[in-house]
PDB file of C-alpha atoms in Angstrom:
ATOM      1  CA  MET A   1      53.846  44.153  -7.891  1.00  0.00           C
ATOM      2  CA  HIS A   2      53.316  42.202  -4.659  1.00  0.00           C
ATOM      3  CA  GLY A   3      50.685  44.702  -3.455  1.00  0.00           C
ATOM      4  CA  PHE A   4      48.806  44.407  -6.738  1.00  0.00           C
ATOM      5  CA  LEU A   5      48.741  40.609  -6.467  1.00  0.00           C
ATOM      6  CA  ASP A   6      47.464  40.893  -2.885  1.00  0.00           C
ATOM      7  CA  ARG A   7      44.677  43.150  -4.081  1.00  0.00           C
ATOM      8  CA  LEU A   8      43.791  40.680  -6.841  1.00  0.00           C
ATOM      9  CA  GLY A   9      43.659  37.889  -4.268  1.00  0.00           C
ATOM     10  CA  TYR A  10      41.291  39.873  -2.085  1.00  0.00           C
ATOM     11  CA  ALA A  11      39.234  40.703  -5.168  1.00  0.00           C
ATOM     12  CA  LEU A  12      38.887  36.979  -5.948  1.00  0.00           C
ATOM     13  CA  ILE A  13      37.864  36.230  -2.375  1.00  0.00           C
ATOM     14  CA  GLY A  14      35.368  39.092  -2.509  1.00  0.00           C
ATOM     15  CA  ALA A  15      34.013  37.814  -5.818  1.00  0.00           C
ATOM     16  CA  PHE A  16      33.492  34.336  -4.360  1.00  0.00           C
ATOM     17  CA  PHE A  17      31.577  35.576  -1.334  1.00  0.00           C
ATOM     18  CA  GLY A  18      29.741  38.140  -3.461  1.00  0.00           C
ATOM     19  CA  ALA A  19      28.562  35.306  -5.688  1.00  0.00           C
ATOM     20  CA  LEU A  20      27.252  33.484  -2.606  1.00  0.00           C
ATOM     21  CA  VAL A  21      25.430  36.625  -1.495  1.00  0.00           C
ATOM     22  CA  GLY A  22      24.087  36.899  -5.052  1.00  0.00           C
ATOM     23  CA  VAL A  23      22.704  33.362  -4.892  1.00  0.00           C
ATOM     24  CA  ALA A  24      21.026  34.177  -1.574  1.00  0.00           C
ATOM     25  CA  GLY A  25      19.581  37.384  -3.029  1.00  0.00           C
ATOM     26  CA  TRP A  26      18.343  35.550  -6.115  1.00  0.00           C
ATOM     27  CA  TRP A  27      16.589  32.932  -4.044  1.00  0.00           C
ATOM     28  CA  LEU A  28      15.114  35.381  -1.531  1.00  0.00           C
ATOM     29  CA  TYR A  29      14.220  38.342  -3.726  1.00  0.00           C
ATOM     30  CA  GLY A  30      14.608  37.230  -7.319  1.00  0.00           C
ATOM     31  CA  LEU A  31      12.206  34.348  -6.836  1.00  0.00           C
ATOM     32  CA  ALA A  32      10.173  36.042  -4.052  1.00  0.00           C
ATOM     33  CA  HIS A  33      10.892  33.412  -1.375  1.00  0.00           C
ATOM     34  CA  SER A  34      11.608  36.118   1.183  1.00  0.00           C
ATOM     35  CA  LEU A  35       9.766  36.045   4.488  1.00  0.00           C
ATOM     36  CA  ALA A  36       9.614  39.848   4.614  1.00  0.00           C
ATOM     37  CA  TYR A  37       9.244  40.825   0.939  1.00  0.00           C
ATOM     38  CA  ASP A  38       5.652  40.724  -0.273  1.00  0.00           C
ATOM     39  CA  GLY A  39       5.513  41.105  -4.023  1.00  0.00           C
ATOM     40  CA  PRO A  40       6.576  39.624  -7.319  1.00  0.00           C
ATOM     41  CA  GLY A  41      10.098  38.368  -7.907  1.00  0.00           C
ATOM     42  CA  MET A  42      12.491  41.170  -8.762  1.00  0.00           C
ATOM     43  CA  ASP A  43      14.720  39.416 -11.292  1.00  0.00           C
ATOM     44  CA  PRO A  44      14.508  35.633 -11.675  1.00  0.00           C
ATOM     45  CA  VAL A  45      17.770  35.361 -13.640  1.00  0.00           C
ATOM     46  CA  LEU A  46      20.402  33.776 -11.379  1.00  0.00           C
ATOM     47  CA  ARG A  47      23.262  34.918 -13.613  1.00  0.00           C
ATOM     48  CA  HIS A  48      22.427  38.603 -12.987  1.00  0.00           C
ATOM     49  CA  TRP A  49      22.442  38.220  -9.210  1.00  0.00           C
ATOM     50  CA  VAL A  50      25.697  36.259  -9.197  1.00  0.00           C
ATOM     51  CA  GLN A  51      27.476  38.563 -11.661  1.00  0.00           C
ATOM     52  CA  TYR A  52      26.510  41.784  -9.927  1.00  0.00           C
ATOM     53  CA  GLY A  53      27.160  40.417  -6.424  1.00  0.00           C
ATOM     54  CA  ALA A  54      30.542  39.025  -7.433  1.00  0.00           C
ATOM     55  CA  ALA A  55      31.521  42.200  -9.279  1.00  0.00           C
ATOM     56  CA  ALA A  56      30.490  44.506  -6.430  1.00  0.00           C
ATOM     57  CA  PHE A  57      32.371  42.564  -3.769  1.00  0.00           C
ATOM     58  CA  ALA A  58      35.371  42.004  -6.044  1.00  0.00           C
ATOM     59  CA  VAL A  59      35.705  45.772  -6.404  1.00  0.00           C
ATOM     60  CA  LEU A  60      35.375  46.176  -2.640  1.00  0.00           C
ATOM     61  CA  GLY A  61      38.001  43.456  -2.130  1.00  0.00           C
ATOM     62  CA  PHE A  62      40.382  45.120  -4.572  1.00  0.00           C
ATOM     63  CA  ILE A  63      39.998  48.552  -2.985  1.00  0.00           C
ATOM     64  CA  PHE A  64      39.667  47.744   0.718  1.00  0.00           C
ATOM     65  CA  ARG A  65      41.477  44.378   0.829  1.00  0.00           C
ATOM     66  CA  ALA A  66      40.798  42.550   4.120  1.00  0.00           C
ATOM     67  CA  ARG A  67      38.239  45.116   5.248  1.00  0.00           C
ATOM     68  CA  ALA A  68      35.958  43.949   2.417  1.00  0.00           C
ATOM     69  CA  ALA A  69      35.058  41.011   4.667  1.00  0.00           C
ATOM     70  CA  ASP A  70      33.263  43.516   6.882  1.00  0.00           C
ATOM     71  CA  ALA A  71      31.115  44.540   3.916  1.00  0.00           C
ATOM     72  CA  VAL A  72      30.210  40.916   3.208  1.00  0.00           C
ATOM     73  CA  ALA A  73      29.370  40.320   6.878  1.00  0.00           C
ATOM     74  CA  ASP A  74      27.314  43.514   7.067  1.00  0.00           C
ATOM     75  CA  THR A  75      25.402  42.516   3.937  1.00  0.00           C
ATOM     76  CA  VAL A  76      24.603  39.049   5.267  1.00  0.00           C
ATOM     77  CA  SER A  77      23.642  40.569   8.608  1.00  0.00           C
ATOM     78  CA  GLY A  78      21.383  43.066   6.847  1.00  0.00           C
ATOM     79  CA  ILE A  79      19.678  40.278   4.922  1.00  0.00           C
ATOM     80  CA  LEU A  80      19.117  38.294   8.125  1.00  0.00           C
ATOM     81  CA  HIS A  81      17.751  41.319   9.968  1.00  0.00           C
ATOM     82  CA  PHE A  82      15.415  42.129   7.084  1.00  0.00           C
ATOM     83  CA  GLU A  83      14.209  38.553   6.766  1.00  0.00           C
ATOM     84  CA  PHE A  84      13.507  37.982  10.436  1.00  0.00           C
ATOM     85  CA  ASP A  85      12.542  41.589  11.229  1.00  0.00           C
ATOM     86  CA  GLU A  86      14.751  41.587  14.302  1.00  0.00           C
ATOM     87  CA  THR A  87      16.627  44.232  16.122  1.00  0.00           C
ATOM     88  CA  PRO A  88      20.384  44.169  15.553  1.00  0.00           C
ATOM     89  CA  GLY A  89      22.089  41.572  17.711  1.00  0.00           C
ATOM     90  CA  GLN A  90      19.239  39.083  17.959  1.00  0.00           C
ATOM     91  CA  ALA A  91      20.111  37.281  14.715  1.00  0.00           C
ATOM     92  CA  ALA A  92      23.744  37.033  15.738  1.00  0.00           C
ATOM     93  CA  SER A  93      22.897  35.611  19.144  1.00  0.00           C
ATOM     94  CA  ALA A  94      20.472  33.102  17.610  1.00  0.00           C
ATOM     95  CA  LEU A  95      23.113  32.049  15.091  1.00  0.00           C
ATOM     96  CA  VAL A  96      25.730  31.679  17.830  1.00  0.00           C
ATOM     97  CA  LEU A  97      23.253  29.630  19.875  1.00  0.00           C
ATOM     98  CA  CYS A  98      22.647  27.280  16.919  1.00  0.00           C
ATOM     99  CA  VAL A  99      26.375  26.846  16.290  1.00  0.00           C
ATOM    100  CA  VAL A 100      27.096  26.158  19.968  1.00  0.00           C
ATOM    101  CA  LEU A 101      24.217  23.688  20.134  1.00  0.00           C
ATOM    102  CA  ALA A 102      25.511  21.880  17.026  1.00  0.00           C
ATOM    103  CA  LEU A 103      29.018  21.701  18.524  1.00  0.00           C
ATOM    104  CA  VAL A 104      27.693  20.296  21.814  1.00  0.00           C
ATOM    105  CA  ILE A 105      25.633  17.656  20.010  1.00  0.00           C
ATOM    106  CA  ALA A 106      28.613  16.709  17.835  1.00  0.00           C
ATOM    107  CA  ALA A 107      30.888  16.490  20.882  1.00  0.00           C
ATOM    108  CA  ILE A 108      28.430  14.237  22.720  1.00  0.00           C
ATOM    109  CA  TRP A 109      27.864  12.110  19.615  1.00  0.00           C
ATOM    110  CA  PHE A 110      31.545  11.520  18.868  1.00  0.00           C
ATOM    111  CA  THR A 111      32.743  11.087  22.464  1.00  0.00           C
ATOM    112  CA  SER A 112      30.073   8.718  23.746  1.00  0.00           C
ATOM    113  CA  PRO A 113      30.890   5.018  23.594  1.00  0.00           C
ATOM    114  CA  SER A 114      29.106   3.016  20.940  1.00  0.00           C
ATOM    115  CA  LEU A 115      26.373   0.716  22.105  1.00  0.00           C
ATOM    116  CA  GLY A 116      27.109  -2.005  19.560  1.00  0.00           C
TER     117      GLY A 116
END
């Protein structure tokens, strides 16, 4: 019974992140806001994107448990690579650079003495 509950937990986590991927897909491809896709919107109904994304990743979470996170990460990475037409690795390094830059700015902001 404990293993089944673990699988349900991973399925819920997968459904949550699948819904987020569905929202991204709806905005990029359903409404044709993609930088790389040139054509009409595929399906402008948000509910379809969220339902199918959540269902697909919930099934992956139930079957593969923690390894379903790799599928979510690979999907997001694939979307980024398609959108920016980059070779694998460039999007990750740009994202890491942005995160590091944000952390440095936050560290300087919160550790510098106030001027008032």
